[in-house]
Amino acid sequence: MQIKNPRTGEYDYTLNENTADELADLAKHLRKNQMEWNNKGLEYRSQIMTQWAQNIEKYQKEIAEQLSIDTGRIKISKIEVSGIIGMIKAWSFKAPQLMKIANARPSALNSNVFIEQQMVPYSMVGVISPWNFPLLLALIDTIPALYAGSTVLLKPSEVTPRFMDPLEKSIQETPELAGVLKLIRGGKEAGKAVVNTADAICFTGSVNTGKSIAKVCSERFIPAFLELGGKDPGIVLNDADLETTTDAILRSAAGATGHACQSLERIYVDESIFEAFVNMISEKAEAVILTAEDPSQGQMGPIIFEQQALKIQDQINDAVSKGAVIHTGGKVEKIKGGLWCRPTVMTKVDHGMKIMTEETFGPIIPIMSFQNVEEAIKMANDSIYGLSASVFSKDQKNALMVAQKINAGAISINDGSLTNQIFDAEKNSFGQSGLNASRMGDAGFMRFFRKKAMLIQTANPAGMASFEEGKND
Ligand code: NAD
């Protein structure tokens, strides 16, 4: 598979896809090794994971360099690698707390029966990830699954595969880990093979792919943990601090070129501050510098995936043809072979336009005004998605009251996209943004186990006499 470089537009990398036979062999290998990985216990697994973190540190520079070619972003790539090292360390602290198995305890319903809970991990978890944060989203589910005692078949996105080469080195240099974590290279077909092989699936990607994976998983009767797309709304109440609110919304919407599931993608502003808000955010959006001329200067990188650029341009065209007004940016540009889009502030938009209803995954900020809060909440909830949202107000209590009425799994108050920094708050996706247990908080670990109950009778068990009709009624 020939892979495009997002900065140059050139095909400069060959992805050697795993064949179906190779994948089947790797899966067999994993299943064979899982029992020992689980039996050796969490302390052992923590030691191996810590060695892996050290080996990732050894290849940190190389992984970040390859990631920055994959995504065209230098700083975010460095943050991804250090974030992953931090995540391995954080789970080594958290997992033992969650795994502490309570001593056998008497049942509240019959004190002669003692209950002993056991946690049985899925043998082989399949992880399938997208291109927007290639390393982070490949490992965010993989790490806790490995701590839990599962093995992992990991298939990152074919759009951004370069980072896998140095990551593979860090895995191979941790031999005990290499036996329980296998990287799969390939696209849709490889993803399908993983779904058809593993015992549980963690999928991050689009709603359409998520739905087709859910169908296969339901046929196979295995769990699918789905983290899908969003169209996150931001509500700006009339007492919001304009300076900090515009900073936060611009960062959330345009940071990482808007390629984040929890980017704010539609903004509703109280009409009393609408004009001041639009002017201020447009000015700040105008000042954003693309890293097109010099990769080490500026704040915003290229559009990573060509198909996404087409989608972004199509949504802009649709909005403009229906009367939207563009204040800044407004088109996908080709610069030095790469595709770029400046932060684009838009008004005179409505819910008849794709830009207000479909996921854009680009740095576009369409803004509508509202007369009262109920109207804002109604518009925020007018969506098939329910990933996350934001509310801005100096009155925290009021902001929380508004937040409670929004149908989404995580609401940032007076900031945007906090779920990309705060991993210990459990949240579920609403609507079509996802399904099943949260990857955040304790559930991010606990979902890899089936709970098993040992029910220990310490008295004489009852016999058929206990059902004898007419006695002791
Ligand atoms: P995508 O659905 O096209 O692909 C995601 C992954 O699935 C890739 O690895 C791909 O090869 C694989 N795949 C494709 N078809 C498959 C199939 N039928 N069976 C199995 N695997 C298959 O998504 P994308 O374009 O790579 O990613 C962007 C999407 O991801 C956006 O919608 C974004 O919102 C979403 N996303 C969600 C979260 C979250 O936490 N909710 C985080 C990041 C991205």
Short mmCIF file of C-alpha atoms and ligand atoms in Angstrom, two decimals:
data_model
loop_
_atom_site.label_atom_id
_atom_site.label_comp_id
_atom_site.label_asym_id
_atom_site.label_seq_id
_atom_site.Cartn_x
_atom_site.Cartn_y
_atom_site.Cartn_z
CA MET A 1 0.00 0.00 0.00
CA GLN A 2 1.48 3.38 -1.02
CA ILE A 3 1.07 6.08 1.64
CA LYS A 4 0.90 9.83 1.05
CA ASN A 5 2.94 12.37 2.96
CA PRO A 6 0.51 15.08 4.18
CA ARG A 7 3.08 17.88 3.75
CA THR A 8 4.26 17.07 0.24
CA GLY A 9 1.31 15.14 -1.17
CA GLU A 10 3.82 12.56 -2.39
CA TYR A 11 3.61 8.82 -1.93
CA ASP A 12 6.82 8.24 -0.02
CA TYR A 13 6.13 5.21 2.20
CA THR A 14 5.20 1.63 1.46
CA LEU A 15 3.02 -0.16 3.98
CA ASN A 16 3.63 -3.88 3.78
CA GLU A 17 0.27 -5.32 4.70
CA ASN A 18 -0.06 -8.44 6.79
CA THR A 19 -1.68 -11.30 4.93
CA ALA A 20 -4.70 -13.12 6.36
CA ASP A 21 -2.48 -16.16 7.07
CA GLU A 22 0.03 -14.04 8.97
CA LEU A 23 -2.73 -12.49 11.03
CA ALA A 24 -4.15 -15.92 11.87
CA ASP A 25 -0.66 -17.09 12.95
CA LEU A 26 -0.14 -14.03 15.14
CA ALA A 27 -3.55 -14.53 16.74
CA LYS A 28 -2.71 -18.17 17.45
CA HIS A 29 0.54 -17.11 19.06
CA LEU A 30 -1.26 -14.57 21.25
CA ARG A 31 -3.86 -17.03 22.43
CA LYS A 32 -1.13 -19.49 23.35
CA ASN A 33 0.73 -16.88 25.42
CA GLN A 34 -2.25 -15.31 27.15
CA MET A 35 -2.66 -17.87 29.93
CA GLU A 36 0.90 -17.36 31.16
CA TRP A 37 0.65 -13.55 30.82
CA ASN A 38 -2.46 -13.60 32.98
CA ASN A 39 -1.27 -16.21 35.46
CA LYS A 40 1.98 -14.40 36.19
CA GLY A 41 -0.05 -11.66 37.81
CA LEU A 42 -0.34 -7.92 37.72
CA GLU A 43 2.94 -7.19 39.47
CA TYR A 44 4.82 -9.08 36.78
CA ARG A 45 2.86 -7.35 34.03
CA SER A 46 3.61 -3.98 35.62
CA GLN A 47 7.34 -4.76 35.51
CA ILE A 48 7.15 -5.65 31.82
CA MET A 49 5.05 -2.60 31.01
CA THR A 50 7.57 -0.41 32.85
CA GLN A 51 10.38 -1.94 30.76
CA TRP A 52 8.35 -1.17 27.67
CA ALA A 53 7.90 2.46 28.79
CA GLN A 54 11.71 2.65 29.12
CA ASN A 55 12.13 1.22 25.62
CA ILE A 56 9.61 3.70 24.23
CA GLU A 57 11.70 6.40 25.92
CA LYS A 58 14.76 4.97 24.16
CA TYR A 59 13.02 5.36 20.78
CA GLN A 60 11.07 8.48 21.79
CA LYS A 61 12.82 10.74 19.29
CA GLU A 62 12.44 8.29 16.41
CA ILE A 63 8.76 7.59 17.15
CA ALA A 64 8.01 11.33 17.38
CA GLU A 65 9.87 11.96 14.10
CA GLN A 66 7.90 9.29 12.23
CA LEU A 67 4.65 10.50 13.78
CA SER A 68 5.45 14.01 12.65
CA ILE A 69 5.83 12.76 9.07
CA ASP A 70 2.56 10.84 9.43
CA THR A 71 0.66 13.90 10.67
CA GLY A 72 2.74 16.93 9.64
CA ARG A 73 2.78 18.05 13.30
CA ILE A 74 5.96 18.26 15.38
CA LYS A 75 4.84 19.44 18.80
CA ILE A 76 1.71 17.29 19.02
CA SER A 77 3.77 14.25 17.98
CA LYS A 78 6.16 14.84 20.88
CA ILE A 79 3.18 15.25 23.23
CA GLU A 80 1.68 11.97 21.95
CA VAL A 81 4.84 10.01 22.79
CA SER A 82 5.38 11.54 26.23
CA GLY A 83 1.64 11.12 26.91
CA ILE A 84 1.86 7.41 26.20
CA ILE A 85 4.87 6.95 28.48
CA GLY A 86 2.90 8.78 31.21
CA MET A 87 -0.14 6.59 30.54
CA ILE A 88 1.85 3.35 31.01
CA LYS A 89 3.16 4.70 34.33
CA ALA A 90 -0.27 5.90 35.45
CA TRP A 91 -1.90 2.50 34.88
CA SER A 92 0.88 0.74 36.80
CA PHE A 93 -0.26 2.78 39.78
CA LYS A 94 -4.02 2.59 39.17
CA ALA A 95 -4.52 -1.01 37.97
CA PRO A 96 -3.46 -2.68 41.27
CA GLN A 97 -5.96 -0.52 43.16
CA LEU A 98 -8.76 -1.66 40.88
CA MET A 99 -7.68 -5.27 40.84
CA LYS A 100 -7.59 -5.72 44.60
CA ILE A 101 -9.84 -8.68 45.08
CA ALA A 102 -11.78 -8.44 48.31
CA ASN A 103 -11.57 -11.41 50.67
CA ALA A 104 -14.46 -13.81 50.51
CA ARG A 105 -17.43 -12.17 52.19
CA PRO A 106 -20.75 -13.56 53.37
CA SER A 107 -23.72 -12.85 51.15
CA ALA A 108 -26.18 -10.28 52.51
CA LEU A 109 -28.98 -12.70 51.52
CA ASN A 110 -27.60 -15.85 53.19
CA SER A 111 -24.68 -15.45 55.57
CA ASN A 112 -23.76 -19.13 55.20
CA VAL A 113 -22.84 -18.53 51.58
CA PHE A 114 -19.54 -16.77 50.98
CA ILE A 115 -18.86 -14.83 47.81
CA GLU A 116 -15.48 -14.66 46.15
CA GLN A 117 -15.25 -12.44 43.07
CA GLN A 118 -12.77 -13.21 40.35
CA MET A 119 -11.88 -11.15 37.30
CA VAL A 120 -11.30 -13.02 34.05
CA PRO A 121 -9.78 -10.98 31.22
CA TYR A 122 -10.70 -11.48 27.58
CA SER A 123 -8.03 -13.63 26.02
CA MET A 124 -7.37 -11.50 22.94
CA VAL A 125 -8.55 -7.91 22.49
CA GLY A 126 -8.58 -6.38 18.99
CA VAL A 127 -7.78 -2.67 18.86
CA ILE A 128 -8.48 -0.71 15.68
CA SER A 129 -7.53 2.97 15.59
CA PRO A 130 -7.82 6.07 13.34
CA TRP A 131 -5.30 8.53 11.88
CA ASN A 132 -5.87 11.73 13.84
CA PHE A 133 -3.73 10.87 16.90
CA PRO A 134 -2.08 7.73 15.53
CA LEU A 135 -0.01 6.67 18.55
CA LEU A 136 -2.27 7.85 21.35
CA LEU A 137 -5.39 6.24 19.92
CA ALA A 138 -3.56 3.02 19.09
CA LEU A 139 -2.37 2.62 22.67
CA ILE A 140 -5.06 4.24 24.85
CA ASP A 141 -7.04 0.95 24.93
CA THR A 142 -4.06 -1.36 24.37
CA ILE A 143 -2.25 -0.36 27.57
CA PRO A 144 -5.05 -1.09 30.09
CA ALA A 145 -5.98 -4.29 28.19
CA LEU A 146 -2.41 -5.56 28.62
CA TYR A 147 -2.41 -4.66 32.32
CA ALA A 148 -5.70 -6.55 32.67
CA GLY A 149 -4.03 -9.74 31.43
CA SER A 150 -5.40 -9.76 27.88
CA THR A 151 -3.24 -10.01 24.79
CA VAL A 152 -3.72 -7.44 22.03
CA LEU A 153 -3.96 -7.54 18.25
CA LEU A 154 -3.47 -3.89 17.31
CA LYS A 155 -4.28 -2.45 13.88
CA PRO A 156 -3.51 1.26 13.56
CA SER A 157 -4.75 3.36 10.64
CA GLU A 158 -3.24 2.78 7.22
CA VAL A 159 -3.29 6.57 6.65
CA THR A 160 -0.55 7.20 9.25
CA PRO A 161 1.50 3.99 9.58
CA ARG A 162 5.13 5.22 9.79
CA PHE A 163 5.27 5.43 13.59
CA MET A 164 4.71 1.66 13.79
CA ASP A 165 8.30 0.91 12.69
CA PRO A 166 10.08 2.49 15.70
CA LEU A 167 7.22 1.44 17.99
CA GLU A 168 7.77 -2.14 16.82
CA LYS A 169 11.44 -1.84 17.87
CA SER A 170 10.37 -0.83 21.39
CA ILE A 171 8.08 -3.87 21.51
CA GLN A 172 10.69 -6.33 20.18
CA GLU A 173 13.21 -5.10 22.74
CA THR A 174 10.74 -6.03 25.48
CA PRO A 175 10.55 -9.78 24.66
CA GLU A 176 7.86 -10.68 27.21
CA LEU A 177 5.67 -7.97 25.71
CA ALA A 178 6.38 -9.03 22.13
CA GLY A 179 4.64 -12.31 22.93
CA VAL A 180 1.39 -10.62 23.93
CA LEU A 181 1.15 -7.55 21.69
CA LYS A 182 1.13 -7.83 17.90
CA LEU A 183 1.01 -4.94 15.46
CA ILE A 184 -1.08 -5.54 12.35
CA ARG A 185 -0.35 -3.52 9.25
CA GLY A 186 -3.10 -2.88 6.72
CA GLY A 187 -6.37 -1.16 5.98
CA LYS A 188 -10.04 -2.07 5.97
CA GLU A 189 -9.50 -5.77 5.18
CA ALA A 190 -6.97 -6.18 7.99
CA GLY A 191 -9.41 -4.39 10.33
CA LYS A 192 -12.17 -6.79 9.31
CA ALA A 193 -9.90 -9.77 9.96
CA VAL A 194 -9.15 -8.45 13.47
CA VAL A 195 -12.88 -8.06 14.15
CA ASN A 196 -13.41 -11.63 12.97
CA THR A 197 -10.66 -13.01 15.18
CA ALA A 198 -10.52 -11.23 18.56
CA ASP A 199 -12.64 -11.86 21.67
CA ALA A 200 -13.48 -8.19 22.29
CA ILE A 201 -13.06 -5.13 20.07
CA CYS A 202 -11.98 -1.60 20.96
CA PHE A 203 -12.66 0.56 17.95
CA THR A 204 -12.02 4.27 17.48
CA GLY A 205 -13.18 5.74 14.19
CA SER A 206 -16.14 6.87 12.16
CA VAL A 207 -19.79 6.13 12.89
CA ASN A 208 -20.22 4.19 9.65
CA THR A 209 -17.29 1.86 10.28
CA GLY A 210 -18.36 1.54 13.93
CA LYS A 211 -21.82 0.41 12.89
CA SER A 212 -20.50 -2.22 10.50
CA ILE A 213 -18.12 -3.51 13.21
CA ALA A 214 -21.00 -3.62 15.72
CA LYS A 215 -22.96 -5.85 13.33
CA VAL A 216 -20.12 -8.36 13.00
CA CYS A 217 -19.51 -8.30 16.76
CA SER A 218 -23.18 -8.95 17.47
CA GLU A 219 -23.08 -11.95 15.10
CA ARG A 220 -19.94 -13.20 16.80
CA PHE A 221 -21.47 -12.40 20.21
CA ILE A 222 -18.45 -10.44 21.43
CA PRO A 223 -18.38 -6.95 22.97
CA ALA A 224 -17.56 -3.92 20.83
CA PHE A 225 -16.35 -0.83 22.68
CA LEU A 226 -17.01 1.90 20.15
CA GLU A 227 -15.57 5.44 20.30
CA LEU A 228 -16.97 7.25 17.28
CA GLY A 229 -17.45 10.68 15.80
CA GLY A 230 -18.93 13.87 17.18
CA LYS A 231 -20.31 17.29 16.32
CA ASP A 232 -19.60 18.95 19.63
CA PRO A 233 -21.59 22.09 20.45
CA GLY A 234 -20.31 25.00 22.52
CA ILE A 235 -22.80 27.30 24.26
CA VAL A 236 -21.61 30.79 25.20
CA LEU A 237 -23.87 32.45 27.78
CA ASN A 238 -24.24 36.22 28.01
CA ASP A 239 -21.91 36.58 31.01
CA ALA A 240 -19.03 34.56 29.55
CA ASP A 241 -15.56 36.09 29.61
CA LEU A 242 -15.00 36.83 25.94
CA GLU A 243 -11.22 36.83 26.03
CA THR A 244 -10.79 33.38 27.61
CA THR A 245 -13.84 31.90 25.87
CA THR A 246 -12.62 32.83 22.40
CA ASP A 247 -9.15 31.49 23.26
CA ALA A 248 -10.59 28.16 24.42
CA ILE A 249 -13.01 27.75 21.51
CA LEU A 250 -10.40 28.56 18.89
CA ARG A 251 -7.93 26.10 20.46
CA SER A 252 -10.58 23.39 20.72
CA ALA A 253 -11.92 23.88 17.18
CA ALA A 254 -8.69 24.52 15.29
CA GLY A 255 -6.04 22.81 17.43
CA ALA A 256 -4.62 19.73 15.65
CA THR A 257 -6.27 21.17 12.50
CA GLY A 258 -9.67 20.28 13.96
CA HIS A 259 -8.78 16.60 13.57
CA ALA A 260 -10.08 15.61 16.99
CA CYS A 261 -13.32 13.83 17.83
CA GLN A 262 -13.91 16.24 20.72
CA SER A 263 -13.23 19.44 18.72
CA LEU A 264 -15.94 22.06 19.16
CA GLU A 265 -17.64 22.08 15.76
CA ARG A 266 -20.64 24.42 16.22
CA ILE A 267 -20.97 27.41 18.50
CA TYR A 268 -24.12 29.03 19.89
CA VAL A 269 -23.65 32.54 21.34
CA ASP A 270 -26.09 34.72 23.27
CA GLU A 271 -27.29 37.41 20.85
CA SER A 272 -26.28 40.22 23.25
CA ILE A 273 -22.58 39.36 22.81
CA PHE A 274 -22.75 37.75 19.37
CA GLU A 275 -21.09 40.53 17.38
CA ALA A 276 -18.30 41.11 19.90
CA PHE A 277 -17.70 37.35 20.06
CA VAL A 278 -17.53 36.93 16.28
CA ASN A 279 -15.17 39.89 15.92
CA MET A 280 -12.84 38.68 18.63
CA ILE A 281 -12.64 35.05 17.52
CA SER A 282 -12.22 36.09 13.87
CA GLU A 283 -9.30 38.31 14.82
CA LYS A 284 -7.66 35.50 16.77
CA ALA A 285 -8.37 32.96 14.00
CA GLU A 286 -6.79 35.32 11.47
CA ALA A 287 -3.61 35.42 13.56
CA VAL A 288 -3.11 31.62 13.52
CA ILE A 289 -0.02 30.71 11.51
CA LEU A 290 0.07 27.57 9.36
CA THR A 291 3.24 25.51 9.61
CA ALA A 292 3.28 25.30 5.81
CA GLU A 293 6.34 27.46 5.15
CA ASP A 294 8.41 26.20 8.07
CA PRO A 295 7.31 23.06 9.95
CA SER A 296 8.89 24.39 13.15
CA GLN A 297 7.06 27.74 13.06
CA GLY A 298 3.32 28.29 13.55
CA GLN A 299 0.45 26.58 15.30
CA MET A 300 -1.49 24.55 12.76
CA GLY A 301 -0.46 21.66 10.54
CA PRO A 302 -1.81 20.27 7.26
CA ILE A 303 -4.95 18.25 6.67
CA ILE A 304 -3.66 14.73 7.20
CA PHE A 305 -6.06 12.77 5.01
CA GLU A 306 -6.95 13.86 1.47
CA GLN A 307 -10.51 12.50 1.70
CA GLN A 308 -11.06 14.66 4.78
CA ALA A 309 -9.98 17.75 2.82
CA LEU A 310 -12.66 16.96 0.22
CA LYS A 311 -15.27 16.62 2.98
CA ILE A 312 -14.25 19.93 4.58
CA GLN A 313 -14.42 21.77 1.24
CA ASP A 314 -17.77 20.16 0.41
CA GLN A 315 -19.25 21.32 3.73
CA ILE A 316 -17.92 24.87 3.21
CA ASN A 317 -19.38 24.95 -0.33
CA ASP A 318 -22.74 23.63 0.91
CA ALA A 319 -22.90 26.31 3.63
CA VAL A 320 -21.88 29.17 1.32
CA SER A 321 -24.37 28.10 -1.36
CA LYS A 322 -27.09 28.32 1.30
CA GLY A 323 -26.11 31.81 2.50
CA ALA A 324 -23.30 31.36 5.05
CA VAL A 325 -20.87 34.26 5.46
CA ILE A 326 -17.16 33.54 5.86
CA HIS A 327 -15.16 35.86 8.13
CA THR A 328 -11.74 34.20 7.96
CA GLY A 329 -10.18 31.30 6.06
CA GLY A 330 -12.86 29.53 4.03
CA LYS A 331 -11.12 27.16 1.68
CA VAL A 332 -8.81 24.19 1.39
CA GLU A 333 -5.53 25.37 -0.13
CA LYS A 334 -2.71 23.42 -1.73
CA ILE A 335 0.64 24.62 -0.44
CA LYS A 336 3.86 22.83 -1.45
CA GLY A 337 1.85 19.74 -2.33
CA GLY A 338 0.07 19.50 1.05
CA LEU A 339 -3.55 20.42 1.77
CA TRP A 340 -4.23 23.15 4.30
CA CYS A 341 -7.21 25.02 5.71
CA ARG A 342 -6.94 28.19 7.79
CA PRO A 343 -9.22 28.46 10.83
CA THR A 344 -12.55 29.38 9.29
CA VAL A 345 -15.11 31.47 11.16
CA MET A 346 -18.59 31.38 9.63
CA THR A 347 -21.91 33.04 10.48
CA LYS A 348 -25.39 33.06 8.93
CA VAL A 349 -25.39 29.29 9.28
CA ASP A 350 -28.31 27.05 10.24
CA HIS A 351 -29.18 23.40 10.79
CA GLY A 352 -30.17 22.98 7.16
CA MET A 353 -26.43 23.01 6.35
CA LYS A 354 -24.01 20.07 6.58
CA ILE A 355 -21.56 22.31 8.46
CA MET A 356 -23.97 22.35 11.44
CA THR A 357 -25.02 18.71 11.38
CA GLU A 358 -22.27 16.49 9.92
CA GLU A 359 -18.88 15.89 11.49
CA THR A 360 -16.35 18.18 9.76
CA PHE A 361 -13.07 17.08 11.41
CA GLY A 362 -11.45 20.32 10.27
CA PRO A 363 -10.76 23.81 11.70
CA ILE A 364 -14.17 25.30 10.97
CA ILE A 365 -16.08 27.43 13.49
CA PRO A 366 -19.70 28.01 12.42
CA ILE A 367 -21.48 30.34 14.86
CA MET A 368 -25.21 30.93 15.48
CA SER A 369 -26.85 33.31 17.94
CA PHE A 370 -29.62 32.46 20.42
CA GLN A 371 -32.19 34.56 22.25
CA ASN A 372 -32.64 32.37 25.31
CA VAL A 373 -30.86 29.43 26.89
CA GLU A 374 -33.65 26.93 26.14
CA GLU A 375 -33.21 27.70 22.44
CA ALA A 376 -29.44 27.11 22.73
CA ILE A 377 -29.97 23.76 24.49
CA LYS A 378 -32.50 22.70 21.85
CA MET A 379 -30.04 23.47 19.05
CA ALA A 380 -27.16 21.75 20.89
CA ASN A 381 -29.31 18.61 21.22
CA ASP A 382 -30.43 18.69 17.59
CA SER A 383 -27.80 16.14 16.49
CA ILE A 384 -27.33 12.43 15.92
CA TYR A 385 -24.10 12.72 17.95
CA GLY A 386 -23.51 13.10 21.69
CA LEU A 387 -19.78 12.86 22.30
CA SER A 388 -19.02 16.00 24.30
CA ALA A 389 -19.85 19.71 24.57
CA SER A 390 -18.88 22.97 26.31
CA VAL A 391 -20.68 25.67 28.25
CA PHE A 392 -19.09 29.05 28.98
CA SER A 393 -20.33 31.36 31.76
CA LYS A 394 -18.89 33.24 34.75
CA ASP A 395 -21.71 31.68 36.79
CA GLN A 396 -20.50 28.11 37.27
CA LYS A 397 -23.78 26.97 38.83
CA ASN A 398 -25.76 28.25 35.87
CA ALA A 399 -23.31 26.66 33.43
CA LEU A 400 -23.75 23.31 35.19
CA MET A 401 -27.55 23.62 34.99
CA VAL A 402 -27.28 24.15 31.23
CA ALA A 403 -24.74 21.31 30.93
CA GLN A 404 -27.12 18.89 32.62
CA LYS A 405 -29.60 19.39 29.81
CA ILE A 406 -27.15 18.63 27.01
CA ASN A 407 -27.21 15.10 25.62
CA ALA A 408 -23.50 14.32 25.60
CA GLY A 409 -21.10 12.20 27.60
CA ALA A 410 -18.69 14.90 28.77
CA ILE A 411 -19.28 18.62 29.17
CA SER A 412 -16.34 20.99 29.63
CA ILE A 413 -17.26 24.06 31.65
CA ASN A 414 -15.35 27.20 30.70
CA ASP A 415 -12.99 25.30 28.41
CA GLY A 416 -13.19 23.14 25.29
CA SER A 417 -12.26 19.48 24.70
CA LEU A 418 -11.09 18.78 28.24
CA THR A 419 -11.50 15.06 27.58
CA ASN A 420 -8.26 15.11 25.63
CA GLN A 421 -6.39 16.05 28.81
CA ILE A 422 -8.44 14.51 31.61
CA PHE A 423 -8.50 10.72 31.34
CA ASP A 424 -9.83 9.88 34.79
CA ALA A 425 -13.40 11.06 34.33
CA GLU A 426 -15.69 8.23 33.25
CA LYS A 427 -17.99 9.13 30.38
CA ASN A 428 -20.26 7.33 27.95
CA SER A 429 -21.05 8.45 24.45
CA PHE A 430 -24.62 9.52 23.79
CA GLY A 431 -26.44 9.03 20.50
CA GLN A 432 -24.34 7.63 17.68
CA SER A 433 -21.01 8.78 19.15
CA GLY A 434 -20.29 5.42 20.65
CA LEU A 435 -21.39 2.40 22.58
CA ASN A 436 -20.53 0.43 25.71
CA ALA A 437 -18.26 1.00 28.70
CA SER A 438 -16.09 4.11 28.89
CA ARG A 439 -12.40 4.04 27.99
CA MET A 440 -11.91 6.79 30.58
CA GLY A 441 -11.72 6.39 34.36
CA ASP A 442 -11.88 3.04 36.15
CA ALA A 443 -14.07 1.52 33.43
CA GLY A 444 -11.14 1.91 31.01
CA PHE A 445 -9.56 -1.03 32.87
CA MET A 446 -12.54 -2.90 34.32
CA ARG A 447 -14.23 -3.41 30.93
CA PHE A 448 -11.58 -5.96 29.94
CA PHE A 449 -12.80 -8.40 32.59
CA ARG A 450 -15.72 -10.70 32.96
CA LYS A 451 -16.63 -10.97 36.62
CA LYS A 452 -16.80 -14.49 37.93
CA ALA A 453 -18.50 -15.28 41.24
CA MET A 454 -17.44 -18.19 43.43
CA LEU A 455 -20.41 -18.97 45.70
CA ILE A 456 -19.20 -21.04 48.66
CA GLN A 457 -21.81 -22.85 50.74
CA THR A 458 -20.59 -23.31 54.33
CA ALA A 459 -23.79 -24.85 55.76
CA ASN A 460 -25.59 -27.99 54.66
CA PRO A 461 -27.16 -27.38 51.26
CA ALA A 462 -30.93 -27.46 51.06
CA GLY A 463 -32.52 -30.65 49.71
CA MET A 464 -35.78 -31.33 47.89
CA ALA A 465 -37.57 -31.11 51.21
CA SER A 466 -37.40 -27.36 50.97
CA PHE A 467 -39.90 -27.55 48.06
CA GLU A 468 -42.31 -29.94 49.73
CA GLU A 469 -45.82 -28.65 49.09
CA GLY A 470 -47.92 -27.67 52.08
CA LYS A 471 -45.03 -27.56 54.54
CA ASN A 472 -43.69 -24.34 56.17
CA ASP A 473 -45.76 -22.17 53.79
P1 NAD B 1 -12.45 5.07 9.88
O1 NAD B 1 -13.68 4.54 10.50
O2 NAD B 1 -12.42 5.31 8.43
O3 NAD B 1 -11.20 4.09 10.17
C1 NAD B 1 -10.78 3.77 11.47
C2 NAD B 1 -10.01 2.46 11.45
O4 NAD B 1 -10.89 1.41 11.06
C3 NAD B 1 -8.84 2.39 10.49
O5 NAD B 1 -7.79 1.70 11.11
C4 NAD B 1 -9.40 1.56 9.32
O6 NAD B 1 -8.42 0.86 8.62
C5 NAD B 1 -10.32 0.61 10.04
N1 NAD B 1 -11.44 0.08 9.25
C6 NAD B 1 -12.07 0.64 8.19
N2 NAD B 1 -13.13 -0.13 7.80
C7 NAD B 1 -13.15 -1.19 8.64
C8 NAD B 1 -14.01 -2.33 8.77
N3 NAD B 1 -15.06 -2.50 7.98
N4 NAD B 1 -13.75 -3.22 9.75
C9 NAD B 1 -12.71 -3.03 10.61
N5 NAD B 1 -11.86 -1.98 10.53
C10 NAD B 1 -12.08 -1.07 9.56
O7 NAD B 1 -12.10 6.39 10.69
P2 NAD B 1 -10.93 7.44 10.43
O8 NAD B 1 -11.26 8.28 9.25
O9 NAD B 1 -9.62 6.75 10.46
O10 NAD B 1 -11.02 8.31 11.76
C11 NAD B 1 -11.76 9.47 11.91
C12 NAD B 1 -12.98 9.19 12.77
O11 NAD B 1 -12.58 8.73 14.06
C13 NAD B 1 -13.80 10.44 13.03
O12 NAD B 1 -15.16 10.16 12.84
C14 NAD B 1 -13.52 10.75 14.49
O13 NAD B 1 -14.53 11.47 15.15
C15 NAD B 1 -13.35 9.38 15.06
N6 NAD B 1 -12.62 9.43 16.33
C16 NAD B 1 -13.30 9.17 17.49
C17 NAD B 1 -12.65 9.27 18.72
C18 NAD B 1 -13.36 9.00 20.01
O14 NAD B 1 -12.69 8.82 21.04
N7 NAD B 1 -14.67 8.98 20.04
C19 NAD B 1 -11.30 9.63 18.74
C20 NAD B 1 -10.66 9.89 17.54
C21 NAD B 1 -11.31 9.78 16.33
#
